[in-house]
């Protein structure tokens, strides 16, 4: 923490980023930290390695995030003193921003799979979200919360705890929520923005998911949704982000492990399957995602399987059944 505060104090140009397919925790953590670091004539810039979903446009400052997909173009920029990664578990999650020339790389994160890829690392898997780590960092920097930074951090906290329902919701998360609320968050407004942001296309995908929802025949505690490329095309194509569709199979009584698989095409045109995995403690899905080169948290993880949907299912389902034993 001290080393990171010193590095920030000494930096005249700071770039921040979050992970590919960014979520509310990553985006809000980055924006809150950026707002607090914009002092004097320091130049602070926010990046995302892939487009920011429209549903997060309500986050103050989101419209100023630059989207960078091209590593060559990123590499040609003049170097910044500090690049701060928010909510990224490994350097691969930085996408094109991994090519950003910089003095030092700071890694702020809470994923248990985080491999400490930064020159300076503030990684706390016990923290419910990266927003809570940023809240601590702001305190260490002596930067008081404002209504804007508190609103951002609160959005990250609500999102990553699943509205204070996931296994990561603990006393520290509630204490942090209280500090943020006291700093001027319009709690109901934030919740409304986060939960009331679906469009008709998202709902069509939910209908397709509902039609494909199955409970496993041999393991009743396992349920999931597998959407083929044709299913997704029939529902109007992939969404900007898949949100919490995986919560649908998870909401079935008796289910302790839920999955969402969606088939797409990789850059080489070959089929790939993105997987979202969720479980109830003590069941762990993080290690299963790691077996496919993915990661995340113990009870919420994701990975990409380089195969078509049928093959991906055949490889993944036995491992999910084993995780329940
Ligand atoms: P989701 O299922 O919502 O995409 O992701 C669940 C959690 O796992 C999130 O914290 C996300 O950052 C992480 N995650 C998802 N996919 C990957 C991946 O391919 N690699 C790593 N390292 N983490 C992932
Ligand atoms: Mn997070």
GROMACS .gro file of C-alpha atoms and ligand atoms in nm:
model
  350
    1UNK     CA    1   0.000   0.000   0.000
    2UNK     CA    2   0.275   0.250   0.099
    3UNK     CA    3   0.475   0.180  -0.217
    4UNK     CA    4   0.166   0.232  -0.431
    5UNK     CA    5   0.082   0.563  -0.258
    6UNK     CA    6   0.440   0.680  -0.316
    7UNK     CA    7   0.432   0.575  -0.682
    8UNK     CA    8   0.105   0.763  -0.730
    9UNK     CA    9   0.235   1.075  -0.556
   10UNK     CA   10   0.540   1.077  -0.785
   11UNK     CA   11   0.347   1.020  -1.110
   12UNK     CA   12   0.263   1.307  -1.348
   13UNK     CA   13   0.083   1.087  -1.603
   14UNK     CA   14  -0.137   0.800  -1.493
   15UNK     CA   15  -0.336   0.567  -1.717
   16UNK     CA   16  -0.594   0.333  -1.570
   17UNK     CA   17  -0.761   0.030  -1.720
   18UNK     CA   18  -0.987  -0.260  -1.639
   19UNK     CA   19  -1.037  -0.606  -1.790
   20UNK     CA   20  -1.171  -0.720  -2.128
   21UNK     CA   21  -1.551  -0.745  -2.126
   22UNK     CA   22  -1.552  -0.497  -1.840
   23UNK     CA   23  -1.808  -0.515  -1.559
   24UNK     CA   24  -1.943  -0.261  -1.312
   25UNK     CA   25  -1.679  -0.334  -1.048
   26UNK     CA   26  -1.387  -0.287  -1.286
   27UNK     CA   27  -1.527   0.022  -1.459
   28UNK     CA   28  -1.645   0.193  -1.139
   29UNK     CA   29  -1.321   0.119  -0.951
   30UNK     CA   30  -1.119   0.272  -1.233
   31UNK     CA   31  -1.342   0.580  -1.264
   32UNK     CA   32  -1.347   0.645  -0.889
   33UNK     CA   33  -0.970   0.619  -0.859
   34UNK     CA   34  -0.923   0.839  -1.168
   35UNK     CA   35  -1.154   1.107  -1.026
   36UNK     CA   36  -0.960   1.110  -0.699
   37UNK     CA   37  -0.619   1.120  -0.871
   38UNK     CA   38  -0.703   1.414  -1.099
   39UNK     CA   39  -0.528   1.681  -0.895
   40UNK     CA   40  -0.297   1.967  -0.992
   41UNK     CA   41  -0.170   1.925  -1.345
   42UNK     CA   42  -0.147   1.547  -1.334
   43UNK     CA   43  -0.281   1.387  -1.653
   44UNK     CA   44  -0.512   1.093  -1.581
   45UNK     CA   45  -0.667   0.878  -1.855
   46UNK     CA   46  -0.912   0.586  -1.841
   47UNK     CA   47  -0.904   0.295  -2.086
   48UNK     CA   48  -1.098  -0.020  -2.154
   49UNK     CA   49  -0.966  -0.305  -2.368
   50UNK     CA   50  -1.317  -0.366  -2.503
   51UNK     CA   51  -1.630  -0.154  -2.545
   52UNK     CA   52  -1.808  -0.037  -2.229
   53UNK     CA   53  -2.161  -0.186  -2.230
   54UNK     CA   54  -2.434   0.077  -2.263
   55UNK     CA   55  -2.586  -0.042  -1.936
   56UNK     CA   56  -2.285   0.106  -1.751
   57UNK     CA   57  -2.311   0.447  -1.921
   58UNK     CA   58  -2.480   0.581  -1.604
   59UNK     CA   59  -2.152   0.556  -1.411
   60UNK     CA   60  -2.019   0.913  -1.374
   61UNK     CA   61  -1.727   0.961  -1.614
   62UNK     CA   62  -1.798   0.649  -1.825
   63UNK     CA   63  -1.835   0.850  -2.147
   64UNK     CA   64  -1.470   0.961  -2.121
   65UNK     CA   65  -1.330   0.605  -2.123
   66UNK     CA   66  -1.118   0.541  -2.432
   67UNK     CA   67  -1.164   0.198  -2.588
   68UNK     CA   68  -0.842   0.034  -2.711
   69UNK     CA   69  -0.846  -0.289  -2.907
   70UNK     CA   70  -0.533  -0.243  -3.119
   71UNK     CA   71  -0.207  -0.329  -2.937
   72UNK     CA   72   0.014  -0.171  -3.207
   73UNK     CA   73  -0.159   0.163  -3.170
   74UNK     CA   74  -0.141   0.144  -2.792
   75UNK     CA   75   0.231   0.066  -2.809
   76UNK     CA   76   0.296   0.379  -3.018
   77UNK     CA   77   0.162   0.616  -2.748
   78UNK     CA   78   0.420   0.807  -2.543
   79UNK     CA   79   0.482   0.619  -2.216
   80UNK     CA   80   0.288   0.704  -1.899
   81UNK     CA   81   0.450   0.704  -1.555
   82UNK     CA   82   0.200   0.460  -1.408
   83UNK     CA   83  -0.052   0.215  -1.551
   84UNK     CA   84  -0.308   0.102  -1.292
   85UNK     CA   85  -0.505  -0.217  -1.366
   86UNK     CA   86  -0.838  -0.243  -1.180
   87UNK     CA   87  -1.007  -0.583  -1.129
   88UNK     CA   88  -0.772  -0.773  -1.366
   89UNK     CA   89  -0.672  -1.123  -1.255
   90UNK     CA   90  -0.383  -1.163  -1.496
   91UNK     CA   91  -0.200  -0.970  -1.768
   92UNK     CA   92  -0.402  -1.149  -2.038
   93UNK     CA   93  -0.713  -0.972  -1.907
   94UNK     CA   94  -0.554  -0.635  -2.000
   95UNK     CA   95  -0.605  -0.711  -2.369
   96UNK     CA   96  -0.439  -0.447  -2.588
   97UNK     CA   97  -0.351  -0.236  -2.281
   98UNK     CA   98  -0.082  -0.493  -2.191
   99UNK     CA   99   0.119  -0.323  -2.469
  100UNK     CA  100   0.097   0.022  -2.304
  101UNK     CA  101   0.447   0.159  -2.243
  102UNK     CA  102   0.472   0.271  -1.882
  103UNK     CA  103   0.701   0.332  -1.589
  104UNK     CA  104   0.539   0.089  -1.352
  105UNK     CA  105   0.232  -0.133  -1.360
  106UNK     CA  106   0.005  -0.133  -1.052
  107UNK     CA  107  -0.229  -0.431  -1.000
  108UNK     CA  108  -0.540  -0.360  -0.785
  109UNK     CA  109  -0.759  -0.668  -0.760
  110UNK     CA  110  -0.952  -0.917  -0.548
  111UNK     CA  111  -0.958  -1.233  -0.765
  112UNK     CA  112  -0.819  -1.540  -0.587
  113UNK     CA  113  -0.665  -1.646  -0.920
  114UNK     CA  114  -0.464  -1.319  -0.944
  115UNK     CA  115  -0.104  -1.401  -1.039
  116UNK     CA  116   0.053  -1.072  -0.911
  117UNK     CA  117   0.143  -0.958  -1.264
  118UNK     CA  118   0.209  -0.596  -1.155
  119UNK     CA  119   0.532  -0.427  -1.053
  120UNK     CA  120   0.330  -0.321  -0.747
  121UNK     CA  121   0.041  -0.539  -0.634
  122UNK     CA  122  -0.250  -0.468  -0.400
  123UNK     CA  123  -0.443  -0.793  -0.423
  124UNK     CA  124  -0.685  -0.901  -0.153
  125UNK     CA  125  -0.904  -1.204  -0.230
  126UNK     CA  126  -1.093  -1.149   0.098
  127UNK     CA  127  -1.223  -0.820  -0.038
  128UNK     CA  128  -1.571  -0.858  -0.190
  129UNK     CA  129  -1.482  -0.631  -0.481
  130UNK     CA  130  -1.206  -0.417  -0.628
  131UNK     CA  131  -1.414  -0.111  -0.534
  132UNK     CA  132  -1.347  -0.188  -0.166
  133UNK     CA  133  -0.973  -0.202  -0.236
  134UNK     CA  134  -0.994   0.138  -0.407
  135UNK     CA  135  -1.188   0.275  -0.109
  136UNK     CA  136  -0.900   0.165   0.117
  137UNK     CA  137  -0.645   0.313  -0.123
  138UNK     CA  138  -0.824   0.650  -0.127
  139UNK     CA  139  -0.814   0.654   0.254
  140UNK     CA  140  -0.440   0.578   0.249
  141UNK     CA  141  -0.392   0.859  -0.005
  142UNK     CA  142  -0.584   1.099   0.220
  143UNK     CA  143  -0.846   1.159  -0.050
  144UNK     CA  144  -1.190   1.202   0.108
  145UNK     CA  145  -1.491   1.035  -0.057
  146UNK     CA  146  -1.710   1.265  -0.266
  147UNK     CA  147  -2.068   1.191  -0.377
  148UNK     CA  148  -1.924   1.095  -0.718
  149UNK     CA  149  -1.648   0.858  -0.601
  150UNK     CA  150  -1.880   0.707  -0.336
  151UNK     CA  151  -2.152   0.647  -0.599
  152UNK     CA  152  -1.904   0.473  -0.827
  153UNK     CA  153  -1.761   0.254  -0.553
  154UNK     CA  154  -2.108   0.169  -0.426
  155UNK     CA  155  -2.209   0.053  -0.775
  156UNK     CA  156  -1.904  -0.176  -0.787
  157UNK     CA  157  -1.985  -0.315  -0.443
  158UNK     CA  158  -2.351  -0.380  -0.521
  159UNK     CA  159  -2.264  -0.543  -0.854
  160UNK     CA  160  -1.990  -0.776  -0.731
  161UNK     CA  161  -2.183  -0.893  -0.423
  162UNK     CA  162  -2.493  -0.957  -0.635
  163UNK     CA  163  -2.678  -0.694  -0.431
  164UNK     CA  164  -2.529  -0.825  -0.105
  165UNK     CA  165  -2.637  -1.182  -0.177
  166UNK     CA  166  -2.324  -1.371  -0.288
  167UNK     CA  167  -2.087  -1.563  -0.059
  168UNK     CA  168  -1.844  -1.266  -0.063
  169UNK     CA  169  -2.092  -1.047   0.128
  170UNK     CA  170  -1.948  -1.003   0.478
  171UNK     CA  171  -1.936  -0.751   0.761
  172UNK     CA  172  -1.656  -0.559   0.590
  173UNK     CA  173  -1.871  -0.520   0.278
  174UNK     CA  174  -2.160  -0.382   0.485
  175UNK     CA  175  -1.927  -0.147   0.676
  176UNK     CA  176  -1.788  -0.019   0.347
  177UNK     CA  177  -2.143   0.024   0.213
  178UNK     CA  178  -2.229   0.232   0.521
  179UNK     CA  179  -1.926   0.459   0.471
  180UNK     CA  180  -2.015   0.507   0.105
  181UNK     CA  181  -2.383   0.574   0.180
  182UNK     CA  182  -2.279   0.832   0.439
  183UNK     CA  183  -2.072   1.009   0.173
  184UNK     CA  184  -2.381   1.088  -0.032
  185UNK     CA  185  -2.480   0.789  -0.247
  186UNK     CA  186  -2.837   0.779  -0.377
  187UNK     CA  187  -2.865   0.410  -0.301
  188UNK     CA  188  -3.202   0.343  -0.468
  189UNK     CA  189  -3.093   0.528  -0.783
  190UNK     CA  190  -2.776   0.317  -0.816
  191UNK     CA  191  -2.971  -0.006  -0.764
  192UNK     CA  192  -3.228   0.102  -1.019
  193UNK     CA  193  -2.956   0.182  -1.275
  194UNK     CA  194  -2.794  -0.158  -1.221
  195UNK     CA  195  -3.110  -0.369  -1.228
  196UNK     CA  196  -3.327  -0.172  -1.470
  197UNK     CA  197  -3.093  -0.155  -1.766
  198UNK     CA  198  -3.195  -0.452  -1.984
  199UNK     CA  199  -3.332  -0.400  -2.333
  200UNK     CA  200  -3.565  -0.618  -2.542
  201UNK     CA  201  -3.267  -0.800  -2.692
  202UNK     CA  202  -3.143  -0.896  -2.344
  203UNK     CA  203  -3.490  -1.029  -2.262
  204UNK     CA  204  -3.500  -1.230  -2.588
  205UNK     CA  205  -3.172  -1.393  -2.482
  206UNK     CA  206  -3.321  -1.466  -2.138
  207UNK     CA  207  -3.616  -1.636  -2.311
  208UNK     CA  208  -3.372  -1.844  -2.522
  209UNK     CA  209  -3.183  -1.930  -2.202
  210UNK     CA  210  -3.499  -2.035  -2.024
  211UNK     CA  211  -3.584  -2.263  -2.319
  212UNK     CA  212  -3.240  -2.428  -2.292
  213UNK     CA  213  -3.224  -2.457  -1.914
  214UNK     CA  214  -3.155  -2.814  -1.796
  215UNK     CA  215  -3.092  -2.986  -1.467
  216UNK     CA  216  -2.827  -3.257  -1.498
  217UNK     CA  217  -2.973  -3.609  -1.522
  218UNK     CA  218  -2.713  -3.776  -1.300
  219UNK     CA  219  -2.634  -3.486  -1.065
  220UNK     CA  220  -2.944  -3.291  -0.959
  221UNK     CA  221  -2.736  -3.024  -0.785
  222UNK     CA  222  -2.599  -2.924  -1.128
  223UNK     CA  223  -2.801  -2.711  -1.372
  224UNK     CA  224  -2.716  -2.485  -1.660
  225UNK     CA  225  -2.783  -2.327  -1.995
  226UNK     CA  226  -2.593  -2.405  -2.314
  227UNK     CA  227  -2.665  -2.173  -2.607
  228UNK     CA  228  -2.541  -2.270  -2.954
  229UNK     CA  229  -2.435  -2.009  -3.208
  230UNK     CA  230  -2.767  -2.077  -3.385
  231UNK     CA  231  -2.966  -2.020  -3.061
  232UNK     CA  232  -2.790  -1.687  -3.012
  233UNK     CA  233  -2.840  -1.581  -3.374
  234UNK     CA  234  -3.211  -1.666  -3.349
  235UNK     CA  235  -3.239  -1.439  -3.045
  236UNK     CA  236  -3.084  -1.147  -3.233
  237UNK     CA  237  -2.711  -1.210  -3.179
  238UNK     CA  238  -2.485  -1.187  -2.873
  239UNK     CA  239  -2.550  -0.908  -2.618
  240UNK     CA  240  -2.298  -0.646  -2.511
  241UNK     CA  241  -2.255  -0.853  -2.198
  242UNK     CA  242  -2.428  -1.160  -2.062
  243UNK     CA  243  -2.507  -1.001  -1.727
  244UNK     CA  244  -2.637  -1.248  -1.472
  245UNK     CA  245  -2.813  -1.498  -1.700
  246UNK     CA  246  -2.620  -1.770  -1.516
  247UNK     CA  247  -2.832  -1.684  -1.210
  248UNK     CA  248  -3.133  -1.839  -1.387
  249UNK     CA  249  -3.020  -2.205  -1.351
  250UNK     CA  250  -2.878  -2.113  -1.015
  251UNK     CA  251  -3.221  -2.006  -0.894
  252UNK     CA  252  -3.353  -2.366  -0.921
  253UNK     CA  253  -3.417  -2.528  -0.584
  254UNK     CA  254  -3.137  -2.763  -0.478
  255UNK     CA  255  -2.884  -2.637  -0.734
  256UNK     CA  256  -2.535  -2.581  -0.592
  257UNK     CA  257  -2.347  -2.536  -0.920
  258UNK     CA  258  -2.472  -2.347  -1.226
  259UNK     CA  259  -2.317  -2.289  -1.566
  260UNK     CA  260  -2.386  -2.074  -1.870
  261UNK     CA  261  -2.221  -2.175  -2.200
  262UNK     CA  262  -2.245  -1.970  -2.515
  263UNK     CA  263  -2.092  -2.067  -2.844
  264UNK     CA  264  -1.924  -1.812  -3.067
  265UNK     CA  265  -1.636  -1.780  -3.310
  266UNK     CA  266  -1.276  -1.705  -3.230
  267UNK     CA  267  -1.063  -1.461  -3.433
  268UNK     CA  268  -0.958  -1.755  -3.655
  269UNK     CA  269  -1.323  -1.839  -3.731
  270UNK     CA  270  -1.315  -2.160  -3.525
  271UNK     CA  271  -1.587  -2.222  -3.265
  272UNK     CA  272  -1.517  -2.116  -2.905
  273UNK     CA  273  -1.737  -2.152  -2.600
  274UNK     CA  274  -1.738  -1.891  -2.323
  275UNK     CA  275  -1.828  -2.037  -1.984
  276UNK     CA  276  -1.963  -1.873  -1.670
  277UNK     CA  277  -1.957  -2.087  -1.356
  278UNK     CA  278  -2.120  -2.020  -1.018
  279UNK     CA  279  -2.137  -2.232  -0.702
  280UNK     CA  280  -2.245  -2.224  -0.341
  281UNK     CA  281  -1.977  -2.277  -0.074
  282UNK     CA  282  -1.806  -2.517  -0.021
  283UNK     CA  283  -1.836  -2.615  -0.389
  284UNK     CA  284  -1.548  -2.457  -0.584
  285UNK     CA  285  -1.565  -2.368  -0.956
  286UNK     CA  286  -1.250  -2.152  -0.970
  287UNK     CA  287  -1.022  -2.459  -1.011
  288UNK     CA  288  -1.243  -2.593  -1.293
  289UNK     CA  289  -1.215  -2.263  -1.484
  290UNK     CA  290  -0.839  -2.267  -1.422
  291UNK     CA  291  -0.813  -2.609  -1.591
  292UNK     CA  292  -0.926  -2.437  -1.913
  293UNK     CA  293  -0.692  -2.140  -1.869
  294UNK     CA  294  -0.960  -1.917  -1.713
  295UNK     CA  295  -0.997  -1.795  -1.358
  296UNK     CA  296  -1.188  -1.563  -1.127
  297UNK     CA  297  -1.310  -1.638  -0.779
  298UNK     CA  298  -1.363  -1.967  -0.597
  299UNK     CA  299  -1.743  -1.945  -0.635
  300UNK     CA  300  -1.768  -1.729  -0.952
  301UNK     CA  301  -1.534  -1.798  -1.239
  302UNK     CA  302  -1.514  -1.804  -1.616
  303UNK     CA  303  -1.312  -1.953  -1.900
  304UNK     CA  304  -1.304  -2.001  -2.276
  305UNK     CA  305  -1.300  -2.351  -2.424
  306UNK     CA  306  -1.161  -2.376  -2.777
  307UNK     CA  307  -1.419  -2.619  -2.917
  308UNK     CA  308  -1.776  -2.640  -3.041
  309UNK     CA  309  -2.061  -2.654  -2.793
  310UNK     CA  310  -2.104  -3.034  -2.789
  311UNK     CA  311  -1.732  -3.091  -2.732
  312UNK     CA  312  -1.713  -2.821  -2.465
  313UNK     CA  313  -2.003  -2.979  -2.277
  314UNK     CA  314  -1.844  -3.323  -2.299
  315UNK     CA  315  -1.522  -3.189  -2.150
  316UNK     CA  316  -1.673  -2.959  -1.890
  317UNK     CA  317  -1.972  -3.146  -1.741
  318UNK     CA  318  -1.773  -3.439  -1.589
  319UNK     CA  319  -1.549  -3.185  -1.414
  320UNK     CA  320  -1.852  -2.996  -1.280
  321UNK     CA  321  -2.008  -3.319  -1.149
  322UNK     CA  322  -1.675  -3.405  -0.985
  323UNK     CA  323  -1.661  -3.059  -0.822
  324UNK     CA  324  -1.988  -3.143  -0.644
  325UNK     CA  325  -1.856  -3.467  -0.493
  326LIG     P1  326  -1.833  -1.413  -1.560
  326LIG     O1  327  -1.883  -1.553  -1.550
  326LIG     O2  328  -1.927  -1.315  -1.500
  326LIG     O3  329  -1.786  -1.377  -1.698
  326LIG     O4  330  -1.703  -1.408  -1.470
  326LIG     C1  331  -1.702  -1.450  -1.336
  326LIG     C2  332  -1.571  -1.408  -1.272
  326LIG     O5  333  -1.462  -1.478  -1.332
  326LIG     C3  334  -1.540  -1.261  -1.289
  326LIG     O6  335  -1.478  -1.215  -1.170
  326LIG     C4  336  -1.444  -1.256  -1.404
  326LIG     O7  337  -1.357  -1.148  -1.392
  326LIG     C5  338  -1.371  -1.389  -1.395
  326LIG     N1  339  -1.342  -1.443  -1.527
  326LIG     C6  340  -1.432  -1.469  -1.625
  326LIG     N2  341  -1.370  -1.518  -1.734
  326LIG     C7  342  -1.239  -1.525  -1.706
  326LIG     C8  343  -1.124  -1.567  -1.780
  326LIG     O8  344  -1.131  -1.613  -1.894
  326LIG     N3  345  -1.004  -1.556  -1.714
  326LIG     C9  346  -0.994  -1.509  -1.587
  326LIG     N4  347  -0.873  -1.502  -1.531
  326LIG     N5  348  -1.100  -1.469  -1.515
  326LIG    C10  349  -1.221  -1.476  -1.573
  327LIG    MN1  350  -1.456  -0.759  -0.928
   0.00000   0.00000   0.00000
